[in-house]
Short mmCIF file of C-alpha atoms in Angstrom, two decimals:
data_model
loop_
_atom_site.label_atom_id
_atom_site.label_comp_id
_atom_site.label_asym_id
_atom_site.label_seq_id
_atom_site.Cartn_x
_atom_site.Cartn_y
_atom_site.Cartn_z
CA UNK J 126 -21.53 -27.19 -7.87
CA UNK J 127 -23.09 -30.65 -7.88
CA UNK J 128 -25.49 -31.39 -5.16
CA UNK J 129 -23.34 -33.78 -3.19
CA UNK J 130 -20.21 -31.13 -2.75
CA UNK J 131 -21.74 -28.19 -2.53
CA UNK J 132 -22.04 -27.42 1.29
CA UNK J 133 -18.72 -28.61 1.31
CA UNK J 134 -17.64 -25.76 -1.67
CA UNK J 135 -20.18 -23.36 -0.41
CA UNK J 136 -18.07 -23.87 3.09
CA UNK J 137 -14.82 -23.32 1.65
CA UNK J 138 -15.92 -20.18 -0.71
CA UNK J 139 -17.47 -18.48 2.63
CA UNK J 140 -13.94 -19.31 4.55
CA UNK J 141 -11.75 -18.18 1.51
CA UNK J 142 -13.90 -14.90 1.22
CA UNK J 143 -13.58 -14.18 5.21
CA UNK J 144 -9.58 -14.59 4.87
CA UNK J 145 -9.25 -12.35 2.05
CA UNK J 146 -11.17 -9.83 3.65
CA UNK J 147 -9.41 -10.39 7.16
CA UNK J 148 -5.81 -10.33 5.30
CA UNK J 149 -6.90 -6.90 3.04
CA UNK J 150 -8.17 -5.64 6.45
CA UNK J 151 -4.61 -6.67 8.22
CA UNK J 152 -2.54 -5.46 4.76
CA UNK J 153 -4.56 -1.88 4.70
CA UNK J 154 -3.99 -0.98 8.38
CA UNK J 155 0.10 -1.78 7.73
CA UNK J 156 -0.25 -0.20 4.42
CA UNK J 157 -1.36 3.46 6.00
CA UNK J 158 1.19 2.91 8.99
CA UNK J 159 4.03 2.23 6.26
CA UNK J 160 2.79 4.64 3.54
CA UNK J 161 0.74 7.44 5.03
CA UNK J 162 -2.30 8.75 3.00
CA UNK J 163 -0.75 7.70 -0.48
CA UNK J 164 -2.16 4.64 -0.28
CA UNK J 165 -5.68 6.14 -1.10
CA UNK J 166 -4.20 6.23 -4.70
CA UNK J 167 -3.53 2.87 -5.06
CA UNK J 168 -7.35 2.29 -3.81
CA UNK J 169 -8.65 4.47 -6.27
CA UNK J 170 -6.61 2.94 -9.32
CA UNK J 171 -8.18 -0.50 -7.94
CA UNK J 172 -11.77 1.34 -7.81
CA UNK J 173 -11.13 2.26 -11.15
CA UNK J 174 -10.36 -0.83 -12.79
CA UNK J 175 -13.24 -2.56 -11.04
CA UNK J 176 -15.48 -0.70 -12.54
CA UNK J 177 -14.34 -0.93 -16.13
CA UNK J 178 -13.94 -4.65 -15.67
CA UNK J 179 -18.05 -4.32 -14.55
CA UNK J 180 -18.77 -1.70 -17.34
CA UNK J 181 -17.21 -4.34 -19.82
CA UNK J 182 -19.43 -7.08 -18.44
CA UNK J 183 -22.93 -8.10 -20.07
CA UNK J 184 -26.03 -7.68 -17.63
CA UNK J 185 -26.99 -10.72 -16.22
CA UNK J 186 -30.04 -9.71 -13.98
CA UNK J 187 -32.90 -13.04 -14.77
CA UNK J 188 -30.84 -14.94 -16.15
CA UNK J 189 -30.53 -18.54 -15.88
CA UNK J 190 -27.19 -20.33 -15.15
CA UNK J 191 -26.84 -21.96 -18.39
CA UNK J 192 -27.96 -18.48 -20.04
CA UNK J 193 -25.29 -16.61 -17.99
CA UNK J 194 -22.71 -18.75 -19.54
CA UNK J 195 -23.77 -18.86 -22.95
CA UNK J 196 -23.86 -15.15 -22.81
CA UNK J 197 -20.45 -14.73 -20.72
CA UNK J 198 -19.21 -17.22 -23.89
CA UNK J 199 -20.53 -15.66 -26.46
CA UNK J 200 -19.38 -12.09 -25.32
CA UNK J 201 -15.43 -13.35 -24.69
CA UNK J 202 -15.32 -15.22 -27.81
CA UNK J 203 -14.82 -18.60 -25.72
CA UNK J 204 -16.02 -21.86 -27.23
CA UNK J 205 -19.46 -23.80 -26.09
CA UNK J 206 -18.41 -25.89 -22.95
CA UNK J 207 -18.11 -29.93 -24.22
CA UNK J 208 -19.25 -31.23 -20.52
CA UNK J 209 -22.41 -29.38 -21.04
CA UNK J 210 -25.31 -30.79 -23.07
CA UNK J 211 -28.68 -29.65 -22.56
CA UNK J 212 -29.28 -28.90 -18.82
CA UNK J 213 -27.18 -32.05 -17.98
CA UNK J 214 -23.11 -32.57 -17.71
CA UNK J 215 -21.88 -35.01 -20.03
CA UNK J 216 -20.62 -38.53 -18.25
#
């Protein structure tokens, strides 16, 4: 994010992630009153395609921003970003 707005996005990313959570909290306890034990399978078929979604992804670990997305670019086939040009967005 841009200097100027990003308290104000880091504040709404840190809400958004603490209602998700709250509402998967709220949604699992109804879940295992509804379902019973069964509902372990759906959290394993989740687990499972989390991890192949993270086994698919290039590491990332000292990277730089602009390297990250070159690399995340270059892996999923996606085009250079126009906006971008050298360290600096394009006005």
């Amino acid at each position: 994010y841009p200097l100027k707005h990003r308290s104000r996005c880091m504040g709404i990313t840190t809400a958004t992630n603490w209602g998700a959570n709250f509402f998967i909290g709220q949604l699992t306890t109804v879940a295992y009153t509804g379902f019973g034990f069964q509902v372990i399978w759906v959290q394993a078929a989740l687990l499972v395609l989390g991890l192949a979604v993270a086994w698919r992804l290039p590491e990332t670990r000292g990277l730089s921003l602009e390297d990250i997305d070159a690399r995340l670019r270059h892996h999923f086939g996606a085009p250079p970003d126009p906006l971008w040009r050298g360290g600096k967005a394009a006005a």
